[in-house]
PDB file of C-alpha atoms in Angstrom:
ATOM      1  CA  UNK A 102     179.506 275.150 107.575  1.00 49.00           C
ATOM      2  CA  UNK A 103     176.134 276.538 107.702  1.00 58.00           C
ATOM      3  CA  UNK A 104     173.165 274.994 106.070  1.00 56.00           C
ATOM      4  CA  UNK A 105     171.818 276.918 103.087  1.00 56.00           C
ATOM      5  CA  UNK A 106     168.015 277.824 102.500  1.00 53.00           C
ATOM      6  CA  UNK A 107     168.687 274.665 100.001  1.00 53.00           C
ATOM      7  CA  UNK A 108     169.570 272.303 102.137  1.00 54.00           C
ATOM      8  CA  UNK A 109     167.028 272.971 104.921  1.00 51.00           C
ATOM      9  CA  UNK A 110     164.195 273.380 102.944  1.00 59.00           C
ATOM     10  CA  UNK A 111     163.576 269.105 102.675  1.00 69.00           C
ATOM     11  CA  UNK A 112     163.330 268.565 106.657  1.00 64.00           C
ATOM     12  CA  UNK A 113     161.090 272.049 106.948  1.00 73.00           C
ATOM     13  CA  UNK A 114     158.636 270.381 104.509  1.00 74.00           C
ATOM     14  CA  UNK A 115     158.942 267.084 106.116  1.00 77.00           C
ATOM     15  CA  UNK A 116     158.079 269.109 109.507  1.00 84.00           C
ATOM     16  CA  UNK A 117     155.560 270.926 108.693  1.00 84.00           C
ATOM     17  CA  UNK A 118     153.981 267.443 106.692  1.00 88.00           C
ATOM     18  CA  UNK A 119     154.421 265.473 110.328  1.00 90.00           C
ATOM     19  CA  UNK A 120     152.682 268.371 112.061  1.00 92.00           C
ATOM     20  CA  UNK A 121     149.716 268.468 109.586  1.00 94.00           C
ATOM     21  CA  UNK A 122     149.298 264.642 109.989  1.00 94.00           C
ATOM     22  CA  UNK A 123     149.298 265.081 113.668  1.00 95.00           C
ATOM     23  CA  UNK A 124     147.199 267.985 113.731  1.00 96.00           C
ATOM     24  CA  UNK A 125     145.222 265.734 111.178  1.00 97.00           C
ATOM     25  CA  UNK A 126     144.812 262.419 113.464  1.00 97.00           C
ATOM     26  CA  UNK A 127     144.712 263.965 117.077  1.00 97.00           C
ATOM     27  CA  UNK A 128     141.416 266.210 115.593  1.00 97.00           C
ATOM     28  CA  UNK A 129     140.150 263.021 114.249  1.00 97.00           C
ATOM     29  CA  UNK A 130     140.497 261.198 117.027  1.00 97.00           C
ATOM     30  CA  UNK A 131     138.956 263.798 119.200  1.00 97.00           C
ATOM     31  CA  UNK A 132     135.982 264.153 116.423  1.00 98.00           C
ATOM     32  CA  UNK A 133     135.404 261.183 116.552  1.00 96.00           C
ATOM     33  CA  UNK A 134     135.501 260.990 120.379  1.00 96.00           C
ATOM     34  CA  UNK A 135     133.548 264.165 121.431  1.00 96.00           C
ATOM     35  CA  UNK A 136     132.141 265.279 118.096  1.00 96.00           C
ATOM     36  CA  UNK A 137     132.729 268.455 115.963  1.00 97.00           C
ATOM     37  CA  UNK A 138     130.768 270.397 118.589  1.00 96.00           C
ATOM     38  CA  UNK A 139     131.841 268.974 121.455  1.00 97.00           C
ATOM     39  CA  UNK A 140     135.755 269.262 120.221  1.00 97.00           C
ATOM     40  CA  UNK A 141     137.895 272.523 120.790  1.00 96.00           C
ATOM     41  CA  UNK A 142     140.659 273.539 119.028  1.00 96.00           C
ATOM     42  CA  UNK A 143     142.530 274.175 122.057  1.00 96.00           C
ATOM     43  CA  UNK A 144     142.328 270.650 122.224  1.00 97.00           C
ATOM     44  CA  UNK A 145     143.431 269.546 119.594  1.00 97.00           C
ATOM     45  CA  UNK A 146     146.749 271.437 119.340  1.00 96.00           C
ATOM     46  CA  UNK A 147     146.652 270.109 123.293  1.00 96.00           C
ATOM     47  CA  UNK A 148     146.864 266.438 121.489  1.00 97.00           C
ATOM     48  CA  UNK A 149     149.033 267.132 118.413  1.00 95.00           C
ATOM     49  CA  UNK A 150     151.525 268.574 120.826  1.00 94.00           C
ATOM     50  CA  UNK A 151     151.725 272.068 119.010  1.00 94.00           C
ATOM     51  CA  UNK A 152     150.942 275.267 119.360  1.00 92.00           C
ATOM     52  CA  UNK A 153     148.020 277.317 118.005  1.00 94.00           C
ATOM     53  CA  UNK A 154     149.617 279.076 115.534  1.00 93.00           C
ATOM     54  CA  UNK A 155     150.745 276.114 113.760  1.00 93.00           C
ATOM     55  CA  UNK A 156     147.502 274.742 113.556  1.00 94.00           C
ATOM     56  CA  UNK A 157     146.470 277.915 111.525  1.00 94.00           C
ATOM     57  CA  UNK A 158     149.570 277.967 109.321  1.00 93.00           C
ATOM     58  CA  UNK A 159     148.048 274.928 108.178  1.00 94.00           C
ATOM     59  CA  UNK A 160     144.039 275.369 108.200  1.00 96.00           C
ATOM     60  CA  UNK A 161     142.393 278.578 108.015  1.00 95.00           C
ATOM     61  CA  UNK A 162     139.669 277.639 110.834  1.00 96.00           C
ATOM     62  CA  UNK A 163     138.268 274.468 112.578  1.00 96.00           C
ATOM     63  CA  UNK A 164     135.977 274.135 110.223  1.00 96.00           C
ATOM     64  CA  UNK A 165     139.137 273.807 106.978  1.00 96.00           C
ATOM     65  CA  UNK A 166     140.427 271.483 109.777  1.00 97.00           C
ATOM     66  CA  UNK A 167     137.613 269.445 109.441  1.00 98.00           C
ATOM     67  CA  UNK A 168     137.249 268.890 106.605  1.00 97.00           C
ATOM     68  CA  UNK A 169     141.053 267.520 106.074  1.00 97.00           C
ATOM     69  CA  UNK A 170     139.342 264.894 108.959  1.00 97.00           C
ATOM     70  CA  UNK A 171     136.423 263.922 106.839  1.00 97.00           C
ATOM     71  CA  UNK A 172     138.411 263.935 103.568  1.00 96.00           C
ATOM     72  CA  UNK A 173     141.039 261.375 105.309  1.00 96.00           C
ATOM     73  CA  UNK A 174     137.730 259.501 106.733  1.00 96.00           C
ATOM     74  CA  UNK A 175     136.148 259.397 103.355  1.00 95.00           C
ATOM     75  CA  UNK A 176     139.864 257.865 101.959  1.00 95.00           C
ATOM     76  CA  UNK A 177     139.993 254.894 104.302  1.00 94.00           C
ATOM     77  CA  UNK A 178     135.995 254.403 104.083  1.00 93.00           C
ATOM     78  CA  UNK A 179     136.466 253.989  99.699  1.00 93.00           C
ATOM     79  CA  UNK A 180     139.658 252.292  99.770  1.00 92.00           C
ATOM     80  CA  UNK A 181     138.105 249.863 102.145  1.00 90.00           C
ATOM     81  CA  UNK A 182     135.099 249.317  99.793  1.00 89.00           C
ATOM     82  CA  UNK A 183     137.383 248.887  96.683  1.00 88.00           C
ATOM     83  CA  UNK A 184     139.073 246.225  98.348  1.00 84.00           C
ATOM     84  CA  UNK A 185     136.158 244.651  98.394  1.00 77.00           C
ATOM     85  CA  UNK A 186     135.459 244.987  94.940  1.00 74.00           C
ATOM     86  CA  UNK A 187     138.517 243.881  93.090  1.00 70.00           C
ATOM     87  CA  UNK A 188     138.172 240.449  95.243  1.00 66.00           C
ATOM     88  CA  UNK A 189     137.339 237.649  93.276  1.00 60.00           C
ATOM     89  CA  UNK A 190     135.722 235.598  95.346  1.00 58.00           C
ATOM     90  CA  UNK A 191     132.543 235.428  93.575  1.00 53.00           C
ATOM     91  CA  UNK A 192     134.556 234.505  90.437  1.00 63.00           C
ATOM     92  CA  UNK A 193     134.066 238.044  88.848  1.00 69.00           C
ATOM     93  CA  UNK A 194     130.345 237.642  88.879  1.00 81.00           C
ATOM     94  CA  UNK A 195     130.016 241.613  88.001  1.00 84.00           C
ATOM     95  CA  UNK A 196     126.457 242.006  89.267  1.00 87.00           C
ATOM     96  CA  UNK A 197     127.917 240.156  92.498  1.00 88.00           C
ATOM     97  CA  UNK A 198     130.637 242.569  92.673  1.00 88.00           C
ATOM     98  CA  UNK A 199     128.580 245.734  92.646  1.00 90.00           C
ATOM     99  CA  UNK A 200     126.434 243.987  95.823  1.00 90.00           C
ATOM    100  CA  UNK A 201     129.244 243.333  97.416  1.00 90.00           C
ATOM    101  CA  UNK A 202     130.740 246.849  96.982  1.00 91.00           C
ATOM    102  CA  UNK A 203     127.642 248.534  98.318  1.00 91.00           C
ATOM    103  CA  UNK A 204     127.501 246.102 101.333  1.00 92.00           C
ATOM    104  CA  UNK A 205     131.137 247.047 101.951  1.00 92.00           C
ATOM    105  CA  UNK A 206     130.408 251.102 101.761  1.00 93.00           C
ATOM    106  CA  UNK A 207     127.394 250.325 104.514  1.00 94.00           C
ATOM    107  CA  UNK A 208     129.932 247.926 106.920  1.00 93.00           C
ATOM    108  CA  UNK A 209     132.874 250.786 106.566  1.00 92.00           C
ATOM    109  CA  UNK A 210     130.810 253.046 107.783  1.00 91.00           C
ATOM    110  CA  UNK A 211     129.142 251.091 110.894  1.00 92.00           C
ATOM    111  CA  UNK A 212     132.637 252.305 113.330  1.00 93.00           C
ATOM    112  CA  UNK A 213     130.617 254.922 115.219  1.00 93.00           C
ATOM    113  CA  UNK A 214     133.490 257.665 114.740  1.00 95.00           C
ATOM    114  CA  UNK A 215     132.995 256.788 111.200  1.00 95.00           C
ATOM    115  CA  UNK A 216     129.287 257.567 111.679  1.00 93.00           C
ATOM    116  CA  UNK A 217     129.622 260.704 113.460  1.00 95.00           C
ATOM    117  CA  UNK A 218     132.058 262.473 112.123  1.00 96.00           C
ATOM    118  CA  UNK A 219     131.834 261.683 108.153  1.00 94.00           C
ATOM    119  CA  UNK A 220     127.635 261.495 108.273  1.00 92.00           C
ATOM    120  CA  UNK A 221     126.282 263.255 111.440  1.00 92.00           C
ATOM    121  CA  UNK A 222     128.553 266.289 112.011  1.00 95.00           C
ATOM    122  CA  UNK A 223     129.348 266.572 107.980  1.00 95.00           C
ATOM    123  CA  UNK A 224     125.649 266.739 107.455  1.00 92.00           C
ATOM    124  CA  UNK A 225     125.386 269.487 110.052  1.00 93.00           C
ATOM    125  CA  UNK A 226     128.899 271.409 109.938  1.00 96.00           C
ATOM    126  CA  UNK A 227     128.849 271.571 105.948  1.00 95.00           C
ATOM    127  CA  UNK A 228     126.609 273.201 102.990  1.00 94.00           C
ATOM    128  CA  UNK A 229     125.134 270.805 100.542  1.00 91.00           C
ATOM    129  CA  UNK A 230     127.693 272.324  97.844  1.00 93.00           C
ATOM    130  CA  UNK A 231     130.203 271.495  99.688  1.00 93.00           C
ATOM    131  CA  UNK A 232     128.543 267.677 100.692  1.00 92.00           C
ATOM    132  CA  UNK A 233     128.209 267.476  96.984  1.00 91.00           C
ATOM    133  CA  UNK A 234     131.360 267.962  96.123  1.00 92.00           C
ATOM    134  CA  UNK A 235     133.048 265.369  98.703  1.00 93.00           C
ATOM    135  CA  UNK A 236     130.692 262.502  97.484  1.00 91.00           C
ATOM    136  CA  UNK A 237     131.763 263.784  93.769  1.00 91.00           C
ATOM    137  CA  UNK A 238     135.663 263.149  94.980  1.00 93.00           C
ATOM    138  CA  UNK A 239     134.982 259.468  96.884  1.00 94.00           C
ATOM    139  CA  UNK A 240     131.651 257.732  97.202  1.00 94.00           C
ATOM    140  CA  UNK A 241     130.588 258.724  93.536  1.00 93.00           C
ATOM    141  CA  UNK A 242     134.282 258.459  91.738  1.00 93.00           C
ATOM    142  CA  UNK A 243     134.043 255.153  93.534  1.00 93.00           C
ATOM    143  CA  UNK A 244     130.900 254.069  91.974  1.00 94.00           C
ATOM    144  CA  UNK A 245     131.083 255.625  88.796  1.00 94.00           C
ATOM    145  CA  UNK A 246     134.160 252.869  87.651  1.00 91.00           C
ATOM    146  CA  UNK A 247     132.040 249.853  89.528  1.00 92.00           C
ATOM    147  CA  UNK A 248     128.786 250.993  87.020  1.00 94.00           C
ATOM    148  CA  UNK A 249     130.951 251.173  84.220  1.00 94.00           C
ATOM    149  CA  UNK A 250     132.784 247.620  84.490  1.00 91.00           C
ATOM    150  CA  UNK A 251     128.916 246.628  84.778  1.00 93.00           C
ATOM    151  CA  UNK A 252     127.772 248.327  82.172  1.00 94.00           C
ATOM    152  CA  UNK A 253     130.290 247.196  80.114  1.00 93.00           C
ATOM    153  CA  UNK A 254     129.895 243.321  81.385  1.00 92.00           C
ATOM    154  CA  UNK A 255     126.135 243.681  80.330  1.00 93.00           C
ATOM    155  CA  UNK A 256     125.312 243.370  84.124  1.00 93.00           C
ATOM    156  CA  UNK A 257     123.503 246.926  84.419  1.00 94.00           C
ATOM    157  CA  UNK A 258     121.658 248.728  82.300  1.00 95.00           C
ATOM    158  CA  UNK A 259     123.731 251.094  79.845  1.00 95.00           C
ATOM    159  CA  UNK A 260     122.612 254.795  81.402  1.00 95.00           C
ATOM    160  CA  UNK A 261     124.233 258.054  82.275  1.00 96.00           C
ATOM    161  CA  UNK A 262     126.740 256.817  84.705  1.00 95.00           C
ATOM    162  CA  UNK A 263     127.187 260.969  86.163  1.00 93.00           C
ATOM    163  CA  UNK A 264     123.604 260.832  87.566  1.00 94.00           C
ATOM    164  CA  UNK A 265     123.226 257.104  88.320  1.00 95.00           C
ATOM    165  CA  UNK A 266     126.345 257.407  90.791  1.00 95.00           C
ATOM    166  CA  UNK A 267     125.349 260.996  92.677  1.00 94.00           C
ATOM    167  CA  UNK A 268     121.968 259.472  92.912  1.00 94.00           C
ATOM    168  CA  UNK A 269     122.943 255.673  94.322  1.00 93.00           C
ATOM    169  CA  UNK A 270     125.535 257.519  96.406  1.00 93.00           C
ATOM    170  CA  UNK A 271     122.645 259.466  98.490  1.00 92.00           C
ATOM    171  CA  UNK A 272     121.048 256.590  99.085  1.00 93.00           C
ATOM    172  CA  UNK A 273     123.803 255.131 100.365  1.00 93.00           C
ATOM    173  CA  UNK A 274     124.515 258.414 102.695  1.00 92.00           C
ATOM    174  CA  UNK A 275     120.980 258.082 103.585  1.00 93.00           C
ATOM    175  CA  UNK A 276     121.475 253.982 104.405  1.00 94.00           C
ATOM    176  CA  UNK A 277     124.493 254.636 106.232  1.00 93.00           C
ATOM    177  CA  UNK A 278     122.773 257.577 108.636  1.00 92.00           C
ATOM    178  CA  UNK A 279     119.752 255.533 108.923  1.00 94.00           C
ATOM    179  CA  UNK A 280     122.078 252.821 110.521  1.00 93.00           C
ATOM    180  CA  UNK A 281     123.863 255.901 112.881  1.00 90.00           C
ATOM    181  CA  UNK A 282     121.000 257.001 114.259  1.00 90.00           C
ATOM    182  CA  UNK A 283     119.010 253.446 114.712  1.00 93.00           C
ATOM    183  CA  UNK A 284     118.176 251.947 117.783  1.00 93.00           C
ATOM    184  CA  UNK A 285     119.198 248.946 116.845  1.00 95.00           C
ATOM    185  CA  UNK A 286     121.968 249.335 114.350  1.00 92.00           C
ATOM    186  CA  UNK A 287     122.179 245.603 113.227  1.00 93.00           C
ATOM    187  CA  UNK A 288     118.730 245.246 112.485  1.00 96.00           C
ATOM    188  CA  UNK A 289     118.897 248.698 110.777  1.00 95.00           C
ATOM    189  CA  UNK A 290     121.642 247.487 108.345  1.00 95.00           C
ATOM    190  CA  UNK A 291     119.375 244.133 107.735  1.00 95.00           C
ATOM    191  CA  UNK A 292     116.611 246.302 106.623  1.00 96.00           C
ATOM    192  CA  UNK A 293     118.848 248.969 104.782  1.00 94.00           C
ATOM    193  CA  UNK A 294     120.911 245.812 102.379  1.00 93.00           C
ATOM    194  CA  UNK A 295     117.696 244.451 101.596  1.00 94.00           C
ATOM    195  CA  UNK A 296     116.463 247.881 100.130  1.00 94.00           C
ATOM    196  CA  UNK A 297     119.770 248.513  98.522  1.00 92.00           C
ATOM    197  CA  UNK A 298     119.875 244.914  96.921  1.00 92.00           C
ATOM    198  CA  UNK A 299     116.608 245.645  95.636  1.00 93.00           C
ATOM    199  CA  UNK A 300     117.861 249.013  93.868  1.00 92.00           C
ATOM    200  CA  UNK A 301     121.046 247.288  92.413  1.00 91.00           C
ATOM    201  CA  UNK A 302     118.652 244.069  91.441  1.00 92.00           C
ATOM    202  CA  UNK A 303     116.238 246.786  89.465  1.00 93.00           C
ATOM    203  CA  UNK A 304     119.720 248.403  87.519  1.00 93.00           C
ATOM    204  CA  UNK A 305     119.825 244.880  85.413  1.00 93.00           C
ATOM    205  CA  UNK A 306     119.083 245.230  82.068  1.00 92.00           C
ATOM    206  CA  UNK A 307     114.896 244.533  81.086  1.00 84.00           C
ATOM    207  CA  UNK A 308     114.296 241.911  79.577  1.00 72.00           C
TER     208      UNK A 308
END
């Protein structure tokens, strides 16, 4: 007997959801590879193995498409840093933990697709609105909870936690395209920890 609307319905979504996540990965790759710039979306259907018109069915224009890339980026780059965090290595030392979480955000971002597609081209291909609102959804969320268990531990400071993480997580943006467009990278990370210790050192309460 014929399938009904019903019954089909389950495999369409779970097409179209594989064809987004290929669409997804082969413009990330590509991104990554070539640049935003430098990367065609002619390509990129090329590499998902679809067609143009599916690629618009599920982002309005490179740009939308984008943006699902640096959103996915910005997903592995946090949930690599909160790994980080939640180890107890340090024996829950919660000033230790917050230096180790910012070292963590720098080192997840040192892959140079990383660098080029979530700092470089985002900085260039996006508004500051929009930039805002992306560091609202990962780098800040992610910072916000790792000031609070501080503040709460008696670690940092008690202070608007809002501000404190928008502003800490421009200066890590900053740190992190400092490092992309460095010379020498390694000695650019030295130089950018030792700043960024400094700021997390000067969040302890005053004594």
């Amino acid at each position: 007997m014929p399938k009904t609307i019903e019954q089909l319905r389950p495999a369409n979504v779970a097409k179209a959801e594989a064809t987004r996540r290929s669409l997804i990965a082969s413009a990330r790759s590509l991104f990554g590879e070539q640049g935003y710039a430098g990367t065609s979306v002619d390509e990129v259907v090329k590499a998902a193995g679809v067609t143009k018109g599916a690629l618009y069915h599920h982002f309005r224009d490179k740009d939308d498409l984008f943006r699902a890339v640096v959103e996915q980026v910005k997903v592995d780059v946090t949930a690599a840093a909160a790994d980080s965090f939640f180890d107890d290595s340090d024996n829950d030392d919660p000033l230790q933990r917050v230096h180790r979480l910012f070292i963590a955000m720098i080192d997840a971002h040192l892959d140079p697709a990383v660098q080029r597609i979530s700092i470089v081209d985002a900085r260039a291909v996006f508004d500051a609105p929009t930039r805002r609102d992306l560091a609202t959804r990962y780098e800040a969320s992610l910072l916000r909870g790792a000031f609070r268990s501080a503040m709460r531990a008696g670690a940092i400071e008690r202070q608007p936690i809002g501000p404190l993480a928008h502003i800490v997580a421009g200066a890590l943006a900053e740190a992190c395209a400092l490092i992309a467009e460095a010379d020498d990278k390694d000695a650019a990370r030295v130089e950018v920890t030792e700043v960024l210790t400094r700021l997390v050192d000067g969040l302890q309460p005053r004594t």
